[in-house]
Short mmCIF file of C-alpha atoms and ligand atoms in Angstrom, two decimals:
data_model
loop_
_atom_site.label_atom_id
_atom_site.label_comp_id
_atom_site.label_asym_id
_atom_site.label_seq_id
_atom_site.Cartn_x
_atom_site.Cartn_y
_atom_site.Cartn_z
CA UNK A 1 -6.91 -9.69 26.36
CA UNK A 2 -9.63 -12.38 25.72
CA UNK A 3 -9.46 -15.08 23.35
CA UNK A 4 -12.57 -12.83 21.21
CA UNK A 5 -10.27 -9.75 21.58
CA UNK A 6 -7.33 -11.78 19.99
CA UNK A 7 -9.36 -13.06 17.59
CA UNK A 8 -10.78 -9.30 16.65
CA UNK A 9 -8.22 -8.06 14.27
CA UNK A 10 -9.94 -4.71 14.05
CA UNK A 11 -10.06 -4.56 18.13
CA UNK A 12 -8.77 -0.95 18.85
CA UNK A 13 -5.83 -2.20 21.17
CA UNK A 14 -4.97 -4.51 17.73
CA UNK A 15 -5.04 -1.20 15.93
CA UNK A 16 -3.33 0.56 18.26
CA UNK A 17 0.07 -1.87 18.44
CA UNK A 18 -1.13 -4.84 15.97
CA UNK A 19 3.19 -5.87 16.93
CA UNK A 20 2.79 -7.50 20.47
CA UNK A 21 -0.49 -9.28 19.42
CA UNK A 22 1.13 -10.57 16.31
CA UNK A 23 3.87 -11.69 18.85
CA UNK A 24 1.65 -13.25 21.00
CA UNK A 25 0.23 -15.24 17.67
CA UNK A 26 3.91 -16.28 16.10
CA UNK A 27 4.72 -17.40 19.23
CA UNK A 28 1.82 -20.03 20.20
CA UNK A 29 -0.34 -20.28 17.09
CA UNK A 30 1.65 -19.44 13.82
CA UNK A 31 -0.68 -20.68 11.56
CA UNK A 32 -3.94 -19.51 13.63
CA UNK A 33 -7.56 -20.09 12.35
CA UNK A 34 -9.20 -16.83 13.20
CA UNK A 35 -13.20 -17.46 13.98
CA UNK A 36 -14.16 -13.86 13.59
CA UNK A 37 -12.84 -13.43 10.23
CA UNK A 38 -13.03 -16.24 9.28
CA UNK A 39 -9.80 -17.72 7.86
CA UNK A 40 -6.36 -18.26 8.48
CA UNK A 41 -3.70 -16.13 9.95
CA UNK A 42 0.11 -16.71 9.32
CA UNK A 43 2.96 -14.17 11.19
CA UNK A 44 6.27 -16.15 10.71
CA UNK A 45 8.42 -14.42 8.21
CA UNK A 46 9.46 -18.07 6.70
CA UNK A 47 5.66 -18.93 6.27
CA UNK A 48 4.86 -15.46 5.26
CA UNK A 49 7.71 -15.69 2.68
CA UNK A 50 6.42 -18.97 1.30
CA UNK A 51 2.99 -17.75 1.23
CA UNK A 52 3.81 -15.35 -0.93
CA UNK A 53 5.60 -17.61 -3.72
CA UNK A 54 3.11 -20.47 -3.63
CA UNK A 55 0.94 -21.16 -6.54
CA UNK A 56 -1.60 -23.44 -4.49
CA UNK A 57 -2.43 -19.39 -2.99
CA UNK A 58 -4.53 -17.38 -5.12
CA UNK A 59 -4.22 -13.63 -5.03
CA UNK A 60 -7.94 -13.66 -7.04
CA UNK A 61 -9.90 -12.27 -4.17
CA UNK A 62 -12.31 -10.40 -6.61
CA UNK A 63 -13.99 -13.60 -7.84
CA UNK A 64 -14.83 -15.33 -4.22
CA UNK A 65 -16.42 -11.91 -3.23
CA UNK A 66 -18.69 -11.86 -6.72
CA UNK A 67 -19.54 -14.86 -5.90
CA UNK A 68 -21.26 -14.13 -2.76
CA UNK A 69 -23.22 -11.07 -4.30
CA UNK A 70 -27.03 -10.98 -5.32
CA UNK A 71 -27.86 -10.35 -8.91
CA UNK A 72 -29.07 -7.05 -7.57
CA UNK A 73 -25.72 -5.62 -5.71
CA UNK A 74 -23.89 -7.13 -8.53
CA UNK A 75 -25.46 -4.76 -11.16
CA UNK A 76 -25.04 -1.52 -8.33
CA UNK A 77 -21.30 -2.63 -8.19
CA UNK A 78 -20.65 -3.16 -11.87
CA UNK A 79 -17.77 -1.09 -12.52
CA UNK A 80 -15.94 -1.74 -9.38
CA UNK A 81 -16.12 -5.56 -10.43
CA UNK A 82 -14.86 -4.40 -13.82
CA UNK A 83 -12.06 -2.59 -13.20
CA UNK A 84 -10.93 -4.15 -10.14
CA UNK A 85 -10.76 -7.83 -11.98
CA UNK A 86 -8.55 -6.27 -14.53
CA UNK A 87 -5.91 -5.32 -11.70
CA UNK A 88 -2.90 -8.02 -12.46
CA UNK A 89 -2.65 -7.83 -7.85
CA UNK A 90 -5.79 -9.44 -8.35
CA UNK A 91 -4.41 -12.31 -11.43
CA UNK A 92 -2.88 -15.04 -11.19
CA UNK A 93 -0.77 -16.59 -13.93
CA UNK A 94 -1.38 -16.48 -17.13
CA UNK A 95 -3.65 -13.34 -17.07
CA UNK A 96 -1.27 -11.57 -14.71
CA UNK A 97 2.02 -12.75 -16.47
CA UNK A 98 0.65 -10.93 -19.43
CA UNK A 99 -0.59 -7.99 -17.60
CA UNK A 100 3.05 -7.41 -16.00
CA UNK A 101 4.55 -8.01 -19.12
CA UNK A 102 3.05 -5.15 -20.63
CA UNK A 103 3.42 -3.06 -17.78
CA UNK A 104 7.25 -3.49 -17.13
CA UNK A 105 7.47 -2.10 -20.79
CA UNK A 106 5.67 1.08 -19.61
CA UNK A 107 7.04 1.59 -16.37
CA UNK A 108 10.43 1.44 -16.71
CA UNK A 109 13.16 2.13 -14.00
CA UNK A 110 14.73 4.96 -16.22
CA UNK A 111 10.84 6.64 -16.95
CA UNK A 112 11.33 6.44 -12.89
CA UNK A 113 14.83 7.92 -12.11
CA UNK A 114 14.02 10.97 -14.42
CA UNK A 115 11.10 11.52 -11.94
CA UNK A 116 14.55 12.62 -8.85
CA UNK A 117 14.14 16.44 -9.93
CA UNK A 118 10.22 16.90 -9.85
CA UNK A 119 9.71 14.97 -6.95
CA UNK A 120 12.15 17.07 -5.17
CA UNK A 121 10.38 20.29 -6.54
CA UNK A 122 6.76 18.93 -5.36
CA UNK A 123 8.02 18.40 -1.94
CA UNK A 124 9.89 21.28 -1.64
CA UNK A 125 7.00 23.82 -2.89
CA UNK A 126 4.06 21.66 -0.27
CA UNK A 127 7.25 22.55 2.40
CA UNK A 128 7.43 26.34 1.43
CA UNK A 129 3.74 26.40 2.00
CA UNK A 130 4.11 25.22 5.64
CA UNK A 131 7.06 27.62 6.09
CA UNK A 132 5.12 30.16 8.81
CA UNK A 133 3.07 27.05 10.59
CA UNK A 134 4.29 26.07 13.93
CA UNK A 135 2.06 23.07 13.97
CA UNK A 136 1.72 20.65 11.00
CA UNK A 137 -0.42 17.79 10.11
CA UNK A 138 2.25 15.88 8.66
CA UNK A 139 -0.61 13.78 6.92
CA UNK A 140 -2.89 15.88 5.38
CA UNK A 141 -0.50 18.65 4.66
CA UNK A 142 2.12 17.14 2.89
CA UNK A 143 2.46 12.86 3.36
CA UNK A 144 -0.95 12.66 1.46
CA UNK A 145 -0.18 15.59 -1.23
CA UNK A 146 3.04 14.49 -2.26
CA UNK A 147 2.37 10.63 -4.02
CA UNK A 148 -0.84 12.01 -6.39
CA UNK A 149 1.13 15.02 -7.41
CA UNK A 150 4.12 12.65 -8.58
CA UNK A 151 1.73 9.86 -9.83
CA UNK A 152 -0.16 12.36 -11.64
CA UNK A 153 2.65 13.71 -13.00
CA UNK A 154 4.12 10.74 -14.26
CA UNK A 155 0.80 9.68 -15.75
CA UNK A 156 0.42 13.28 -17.54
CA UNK A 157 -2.80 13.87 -16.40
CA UNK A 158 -3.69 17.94 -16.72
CA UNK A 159 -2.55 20.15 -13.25
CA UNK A 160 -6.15 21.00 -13.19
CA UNK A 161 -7.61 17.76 -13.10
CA UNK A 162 -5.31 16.51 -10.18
CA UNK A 163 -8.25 17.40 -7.34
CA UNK A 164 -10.45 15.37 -9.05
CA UNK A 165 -7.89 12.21 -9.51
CA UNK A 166 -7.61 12.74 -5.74
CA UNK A 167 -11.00 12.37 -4.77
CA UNK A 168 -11.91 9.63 -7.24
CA UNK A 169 -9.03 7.94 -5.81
CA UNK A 170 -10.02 8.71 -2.25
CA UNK A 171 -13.64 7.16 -2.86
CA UNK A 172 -12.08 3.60 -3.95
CA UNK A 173 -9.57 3.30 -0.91
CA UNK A 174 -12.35 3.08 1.43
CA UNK A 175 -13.23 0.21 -0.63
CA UNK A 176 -10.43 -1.60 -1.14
CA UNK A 177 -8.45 -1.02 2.01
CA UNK A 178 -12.00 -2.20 4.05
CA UNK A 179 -12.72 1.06 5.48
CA UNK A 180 -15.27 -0.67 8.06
CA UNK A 181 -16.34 2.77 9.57
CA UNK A 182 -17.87 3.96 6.45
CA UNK A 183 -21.36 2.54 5.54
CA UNK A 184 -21.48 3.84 1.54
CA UNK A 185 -18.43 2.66 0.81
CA UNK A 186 -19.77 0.53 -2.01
CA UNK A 187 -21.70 3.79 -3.21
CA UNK A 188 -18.53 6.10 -3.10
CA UNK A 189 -16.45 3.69 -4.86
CA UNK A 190 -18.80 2.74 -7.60
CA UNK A 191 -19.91 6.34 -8.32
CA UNK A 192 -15.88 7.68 -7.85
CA UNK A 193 -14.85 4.60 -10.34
CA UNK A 194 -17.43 5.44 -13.36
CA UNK A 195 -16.09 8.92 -13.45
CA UNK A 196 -12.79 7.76 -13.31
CA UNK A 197 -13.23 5.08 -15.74
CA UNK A 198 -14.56 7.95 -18.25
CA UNK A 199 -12.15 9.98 -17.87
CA UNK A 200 -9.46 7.82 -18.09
CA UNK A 201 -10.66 5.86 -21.76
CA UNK A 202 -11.05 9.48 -23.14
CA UNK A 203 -7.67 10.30 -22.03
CA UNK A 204 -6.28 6.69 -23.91
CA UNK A 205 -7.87 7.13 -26.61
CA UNK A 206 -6.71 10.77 -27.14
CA UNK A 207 -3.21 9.33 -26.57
CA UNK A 208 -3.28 6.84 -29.06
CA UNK A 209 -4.18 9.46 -31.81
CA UNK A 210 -1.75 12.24 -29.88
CA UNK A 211 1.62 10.47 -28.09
CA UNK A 212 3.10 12.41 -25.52
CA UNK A 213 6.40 12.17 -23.36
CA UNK A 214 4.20 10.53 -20.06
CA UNK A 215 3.52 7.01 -18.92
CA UNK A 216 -0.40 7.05 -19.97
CA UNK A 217 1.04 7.43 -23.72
CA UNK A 218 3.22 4.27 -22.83
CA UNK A 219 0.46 2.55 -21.43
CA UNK A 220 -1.87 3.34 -24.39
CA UNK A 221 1.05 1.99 -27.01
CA UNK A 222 2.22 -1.25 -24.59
CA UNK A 223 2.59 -4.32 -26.63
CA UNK A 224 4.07 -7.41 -26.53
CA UNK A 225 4.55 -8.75 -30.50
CA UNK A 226 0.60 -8.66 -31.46
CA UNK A 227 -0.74 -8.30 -27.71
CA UNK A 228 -1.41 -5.10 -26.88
CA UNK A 229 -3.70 -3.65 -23.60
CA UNK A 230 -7.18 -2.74 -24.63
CA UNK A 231 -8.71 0.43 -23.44
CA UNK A 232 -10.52 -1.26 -20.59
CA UNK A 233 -7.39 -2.62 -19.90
CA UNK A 234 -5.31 0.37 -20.40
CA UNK A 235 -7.94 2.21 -17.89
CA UNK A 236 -7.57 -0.75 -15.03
CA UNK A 237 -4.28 -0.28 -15.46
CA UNK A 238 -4.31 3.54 -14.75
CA UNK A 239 -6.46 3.50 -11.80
CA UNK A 240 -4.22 0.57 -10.20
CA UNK A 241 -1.11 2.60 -10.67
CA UNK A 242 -2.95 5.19 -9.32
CA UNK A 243 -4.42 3.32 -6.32
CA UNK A 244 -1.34 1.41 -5.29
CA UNK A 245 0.84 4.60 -5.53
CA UNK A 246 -1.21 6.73 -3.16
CA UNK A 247 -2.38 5.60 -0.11
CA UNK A 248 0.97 3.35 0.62
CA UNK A 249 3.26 6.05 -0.25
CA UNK A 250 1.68 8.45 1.81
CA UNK A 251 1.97 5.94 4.51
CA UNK A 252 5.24 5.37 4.28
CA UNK A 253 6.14 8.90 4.51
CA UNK A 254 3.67 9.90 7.44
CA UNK A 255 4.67 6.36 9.48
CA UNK A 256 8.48 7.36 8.68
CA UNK A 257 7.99 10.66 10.58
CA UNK A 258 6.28 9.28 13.36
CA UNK A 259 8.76 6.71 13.61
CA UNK A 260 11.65 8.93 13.55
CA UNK A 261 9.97 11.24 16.58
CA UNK A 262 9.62 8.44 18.65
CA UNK A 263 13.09 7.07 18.06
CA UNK A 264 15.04 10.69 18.22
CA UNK A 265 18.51 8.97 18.32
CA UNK A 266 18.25 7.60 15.00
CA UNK A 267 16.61 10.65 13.79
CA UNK A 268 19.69 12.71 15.04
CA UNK A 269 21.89 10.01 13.19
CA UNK A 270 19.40 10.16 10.09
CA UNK A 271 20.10 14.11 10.34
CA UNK A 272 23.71 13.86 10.56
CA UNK A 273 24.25 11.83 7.67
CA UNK A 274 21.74 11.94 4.62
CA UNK A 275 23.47 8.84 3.19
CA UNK A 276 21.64 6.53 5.58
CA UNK A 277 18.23 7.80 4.12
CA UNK A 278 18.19 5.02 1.52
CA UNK A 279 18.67 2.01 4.81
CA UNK A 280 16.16 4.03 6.51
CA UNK A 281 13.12 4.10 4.31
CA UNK A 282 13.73 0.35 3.97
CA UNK A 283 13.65 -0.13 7.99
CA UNK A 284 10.24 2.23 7.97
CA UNK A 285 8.95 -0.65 5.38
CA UNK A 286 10.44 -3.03 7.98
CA UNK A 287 9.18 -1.54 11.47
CA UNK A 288 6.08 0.44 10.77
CA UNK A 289 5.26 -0.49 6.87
CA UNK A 290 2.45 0.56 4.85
CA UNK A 291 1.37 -2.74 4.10
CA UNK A 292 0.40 -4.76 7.02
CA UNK A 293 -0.99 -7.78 5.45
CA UNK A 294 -2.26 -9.31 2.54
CA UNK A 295 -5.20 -11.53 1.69
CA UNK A 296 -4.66 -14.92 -0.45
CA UNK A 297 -7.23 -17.72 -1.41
CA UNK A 298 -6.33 -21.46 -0.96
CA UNK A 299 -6.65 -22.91 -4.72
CA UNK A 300 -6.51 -26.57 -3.31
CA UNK A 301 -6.34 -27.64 0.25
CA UNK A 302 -2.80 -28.46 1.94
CA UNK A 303 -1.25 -29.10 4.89
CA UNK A 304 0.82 -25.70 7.07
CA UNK A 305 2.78 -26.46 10.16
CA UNK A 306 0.54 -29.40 11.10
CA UNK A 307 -3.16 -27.47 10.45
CA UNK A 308 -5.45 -28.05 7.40
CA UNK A 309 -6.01 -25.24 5.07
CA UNK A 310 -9.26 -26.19 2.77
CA UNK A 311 -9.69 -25.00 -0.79
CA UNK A 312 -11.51 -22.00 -1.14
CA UNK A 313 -10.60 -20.28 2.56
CA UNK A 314 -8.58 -17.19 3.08
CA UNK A 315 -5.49 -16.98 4.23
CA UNK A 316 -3.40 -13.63 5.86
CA UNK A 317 -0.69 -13.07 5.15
CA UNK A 318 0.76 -10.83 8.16
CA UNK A 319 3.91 -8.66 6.92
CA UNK A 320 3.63 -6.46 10.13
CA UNK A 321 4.11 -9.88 12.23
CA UNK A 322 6.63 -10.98 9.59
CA UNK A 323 8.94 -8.44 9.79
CA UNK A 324 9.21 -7.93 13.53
CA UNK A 325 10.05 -12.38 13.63
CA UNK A 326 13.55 -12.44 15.44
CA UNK A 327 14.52 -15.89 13.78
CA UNK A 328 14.86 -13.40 10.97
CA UNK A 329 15.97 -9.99 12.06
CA UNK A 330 18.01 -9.49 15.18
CA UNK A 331 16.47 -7.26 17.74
CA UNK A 332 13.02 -7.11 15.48
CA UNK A 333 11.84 -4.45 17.76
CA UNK A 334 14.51 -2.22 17.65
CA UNK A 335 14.38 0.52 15.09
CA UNK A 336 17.86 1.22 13.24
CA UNK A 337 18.43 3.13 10.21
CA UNK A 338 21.39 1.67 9.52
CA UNK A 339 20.08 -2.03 9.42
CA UNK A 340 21.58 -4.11 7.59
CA UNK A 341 20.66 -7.22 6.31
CA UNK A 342 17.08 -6.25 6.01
CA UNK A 343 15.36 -8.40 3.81
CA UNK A 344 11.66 -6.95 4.82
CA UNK A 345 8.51 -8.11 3.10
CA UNK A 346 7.33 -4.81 3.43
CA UNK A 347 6.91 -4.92 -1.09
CA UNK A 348 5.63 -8.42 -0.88
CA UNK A 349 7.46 -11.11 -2.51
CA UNK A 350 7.46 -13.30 -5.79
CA UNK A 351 5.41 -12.85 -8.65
CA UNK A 352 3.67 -9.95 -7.64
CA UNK A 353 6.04 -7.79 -5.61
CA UNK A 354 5.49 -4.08 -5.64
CA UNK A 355 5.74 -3.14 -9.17
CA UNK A 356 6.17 0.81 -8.21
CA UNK A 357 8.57 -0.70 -5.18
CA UNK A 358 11.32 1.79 -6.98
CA UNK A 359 9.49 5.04 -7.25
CA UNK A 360 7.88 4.58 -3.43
CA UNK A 361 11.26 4.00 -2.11
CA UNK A 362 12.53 7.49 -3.96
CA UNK A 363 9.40 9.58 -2.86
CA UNK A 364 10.31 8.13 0.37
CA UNK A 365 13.60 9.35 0.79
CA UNK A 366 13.06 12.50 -0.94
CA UNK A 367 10.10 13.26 1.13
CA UNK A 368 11.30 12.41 4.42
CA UNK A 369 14.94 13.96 3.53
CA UNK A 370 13.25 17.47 2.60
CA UNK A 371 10.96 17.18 5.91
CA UNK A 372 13.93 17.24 8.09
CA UNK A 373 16.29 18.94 6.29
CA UNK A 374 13.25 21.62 6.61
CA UNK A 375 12.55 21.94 10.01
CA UNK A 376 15.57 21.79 12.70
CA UNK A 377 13.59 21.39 15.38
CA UNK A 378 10.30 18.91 15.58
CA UNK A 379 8.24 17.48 18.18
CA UNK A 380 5.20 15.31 18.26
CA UNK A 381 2.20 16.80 18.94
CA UNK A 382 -0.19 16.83 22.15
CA UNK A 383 -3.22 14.52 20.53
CA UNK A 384 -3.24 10.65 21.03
CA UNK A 385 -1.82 9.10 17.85
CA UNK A 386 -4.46 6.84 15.76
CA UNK A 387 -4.46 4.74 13.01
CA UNK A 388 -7.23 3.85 10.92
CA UNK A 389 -9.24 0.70 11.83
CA UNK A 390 -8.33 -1.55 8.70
CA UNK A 391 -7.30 -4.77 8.41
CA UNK A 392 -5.04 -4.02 5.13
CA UNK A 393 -2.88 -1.29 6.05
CA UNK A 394 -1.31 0.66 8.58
CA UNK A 395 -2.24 4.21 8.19
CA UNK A 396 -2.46 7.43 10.55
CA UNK A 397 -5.88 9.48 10.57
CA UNK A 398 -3.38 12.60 11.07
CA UNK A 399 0.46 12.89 12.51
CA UNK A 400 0.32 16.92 14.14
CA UNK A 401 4.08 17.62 14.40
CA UNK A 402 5.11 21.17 16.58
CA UNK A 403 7.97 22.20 13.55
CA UNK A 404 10.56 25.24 14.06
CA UNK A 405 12.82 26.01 10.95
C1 HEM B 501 5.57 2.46 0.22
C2 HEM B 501 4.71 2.35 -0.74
C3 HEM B 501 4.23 1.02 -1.26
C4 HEM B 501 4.06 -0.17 -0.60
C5 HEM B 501 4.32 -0.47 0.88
C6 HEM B 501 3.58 -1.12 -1.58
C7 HEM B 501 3.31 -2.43 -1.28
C8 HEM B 501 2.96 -3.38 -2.22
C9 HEM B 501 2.79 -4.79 -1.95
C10 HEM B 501 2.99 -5.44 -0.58
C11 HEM B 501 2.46 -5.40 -3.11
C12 HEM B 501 2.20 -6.90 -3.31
C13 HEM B 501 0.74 -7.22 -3.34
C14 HEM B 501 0.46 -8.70 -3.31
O1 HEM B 501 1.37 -9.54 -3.23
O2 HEM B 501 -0.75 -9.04 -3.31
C15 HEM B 501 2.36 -4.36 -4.12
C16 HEM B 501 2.01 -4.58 -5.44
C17 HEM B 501 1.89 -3.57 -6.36
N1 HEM B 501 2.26 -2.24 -6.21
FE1 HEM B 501 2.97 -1.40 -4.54
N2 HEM B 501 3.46 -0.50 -2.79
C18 HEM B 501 3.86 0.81 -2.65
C19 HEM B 501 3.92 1.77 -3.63
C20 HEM B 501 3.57 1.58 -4.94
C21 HEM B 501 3.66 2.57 -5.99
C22 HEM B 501 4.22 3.98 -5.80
C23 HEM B 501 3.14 2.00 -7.11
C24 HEM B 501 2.97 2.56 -8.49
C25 HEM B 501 2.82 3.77 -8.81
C26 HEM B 501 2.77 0.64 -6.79
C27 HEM B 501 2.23 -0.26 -7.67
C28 HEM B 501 2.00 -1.60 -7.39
C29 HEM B 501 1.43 -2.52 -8.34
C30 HEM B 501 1.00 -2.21 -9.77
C31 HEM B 501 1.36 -3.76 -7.69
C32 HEM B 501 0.82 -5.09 -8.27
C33 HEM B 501 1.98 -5.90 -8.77
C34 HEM B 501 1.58 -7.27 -9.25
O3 HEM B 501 0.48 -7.74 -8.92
O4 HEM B 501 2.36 -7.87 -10.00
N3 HEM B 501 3.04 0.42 -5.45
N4 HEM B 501 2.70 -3.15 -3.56
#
């Protein structure tokens, strides 16, 4: 590779294995200035870890980026600005101390554990539908289905609206996730977020006058003494749960398969003993996570490892290179689904770790348990595998598995 190619984090051989290029980086420039994007990269899991917990990094990147906009885009991308500054991943303290406050009222880990049943029922009925396949797109047949049934579910939003959740929700990852291959991004998101954001305030304001069993009711009542979340608010709040919940999960579930065919030792152990499901899902958020990096803002400048980060530029935050640091975990590249210690950053860390972190690790093992329990017999398919060319996550276009009961 060049010095360019290193320095092109969407290059497709970075895309491809982003793991021995992060390598390449912890070991000779850990805290790398990258001139093509134009900030600063960090992939050792101590620096990571910091990163994460320090308050001179702001996790505002909404601001810097409205900033930079004419008076003229701004107007055309009015309600993603809206919504998406409301989003307590994009606070920092106090606004998002009050945000999660709220929240942690609303989603509870018992309104969670209650979910074990129906989550097992939604995977099981996608399964039954793939019963008399012999190919699979493990993706778009059942990895993508399975987290906006369950989020929708838990929300209470109407079976028959759940298609149109989906696409709204569709329409803002390409935004947010920096789908770079898709020129109307902007467009799709603003147009999929003004529908949403209609929908959505009707459906809090009908629960405020009409309380239901479901989380949008608890959103619509949170409070904290006289604070409570205003329907803008309440709305932000819906579409992040929403957002957050969707793409990762799926993710997590489609990378876990993949994962598991190219390691079939530990799948056969993973088969023989369901009880390692719970260690294994975490080493998927270890080894091939979701969440491949994050993006901070230096509040004031400071000093990293001997390099000058100035106010105002972006910093990385690699988890992918994090994860796979062997001052940390031993053997890093080694996949084991029995690992233990595995303190991953895979949820991020501090302040802001993965609020739904409990329900994504139950789909997880639910999901993955019924897909093998399922099908005796699977092989990967014949097609290249590829992942899509973002900077944000790690995420397979399509996973075709050959499946045999
Ligand atoms: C495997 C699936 C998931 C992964 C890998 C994941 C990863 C993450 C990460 C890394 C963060 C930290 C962001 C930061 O520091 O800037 C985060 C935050 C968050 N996640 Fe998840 N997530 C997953 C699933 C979910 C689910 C299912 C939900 C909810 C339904 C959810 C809701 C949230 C929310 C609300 C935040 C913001 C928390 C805050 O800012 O305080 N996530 N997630």
């Amino acid at each position: 590779m060049t010095t360019m190619v290193h320095d092109d984090l969407l290059h497709p051989d970075v895309i491809a294995d982003p793991y021995t290029y992060f390598q390449y980086l912890r070991d000779t420039d850990p805290v790398h200035w990258n001139h093509l994007w134009n900030g600063w990269v960090l992939t050792r899991y101590d620096d990571v870890a910091a990163a994460f917990q320090d308050p001179r990094l702001s996790a505002d990147r909404i601001t810097p980026s409205l900033n930079r906009l004419s008076p003229g885009k701004l107007e055309e991308r009015r309600t993603i600005y809206t919504v998406l500054s409301k989003w307590m991943a994009f606070n920092d303290p106090p606004i998002h101390t009050r945000l999660r406050m709220l929240m942690n009222k609303a989603f509870t880990p018992k309104a969670i554990s209650r979910l074990e049943p129906r989550i097992g029922e939604i995977a099981d009925q996608l399964l039954t539908q793939l019963d008399s396949k012999t190919q699979v797109d493990v993706v778009s047949e059942f990895a993508y289905l399975v987290p906006v049934l369950v989020i929708a579910d838990l929300l209470g939003i109407p079976v028959d609206d759940r298609d149109l959740i989906k696409g709204w929700s569709d329409d803002l990852m390409l935004l947010v996730f920096g789908a770079v291959d898709v020129s109307d991004r902007h467009a799709r998101a603003e147009k999929g977020l003004q529908e949403m954001h209609a929908y959505l305030s009707q459906m809090i304001e009908d629960r405020r006058e009409h309380p239901k069993d479901d989380l949008l009711s608890s959103i619509a009542a949170a409070s904290e003494g006289e604070d409570v979340l205003t329907t803008d608010e309440a709305v932000a709040m819906c579409t992040l749960l929403l957002f957050a919940g969707h793409e990762t999960t799926t993710n997590l579930i489609a990378n876990g398969v993949l994962t598991l065919l190219r390691n079939p030792a530990e799948l056969a152990r993973l088969r023989q003993d369901a009880s390692l499901l719970p260690s294994a899902v975490e080493e998927i958020l270890r080894f091939e996570g979701p969440s491949k990096s994050l993006i901070r803002i230096a509040k004031e400048s400071f000093e990293l490892r001997g390099k000058s980060i100035q106010e105002g530029q972006r910093v990385l935050l690699v988890q992918a290179a994090a994860n796979r640091d062997g001052e940390q975990f031993d053997h890093p590249n080694r996949f084991d689904v029995a690992r233990s210690p595995n303190s991953h950053l895979g949820f991020g860390r501090g302040i802001h770790y993965c609020l739904g972190a409990p329900l994504a690790r139950l789909e997880g093992e639910i999901a993955i348990g019924r897909l093998i329990a399922r099908f005796a017999s699977m092989h990967l398919g014949e097609t290249e595998v590829q992942w899509q060319p973002t900077l944000i996550n790690r995420s397979l276009k399509q996973l075709l598995v050959q499946v045999h009961a």
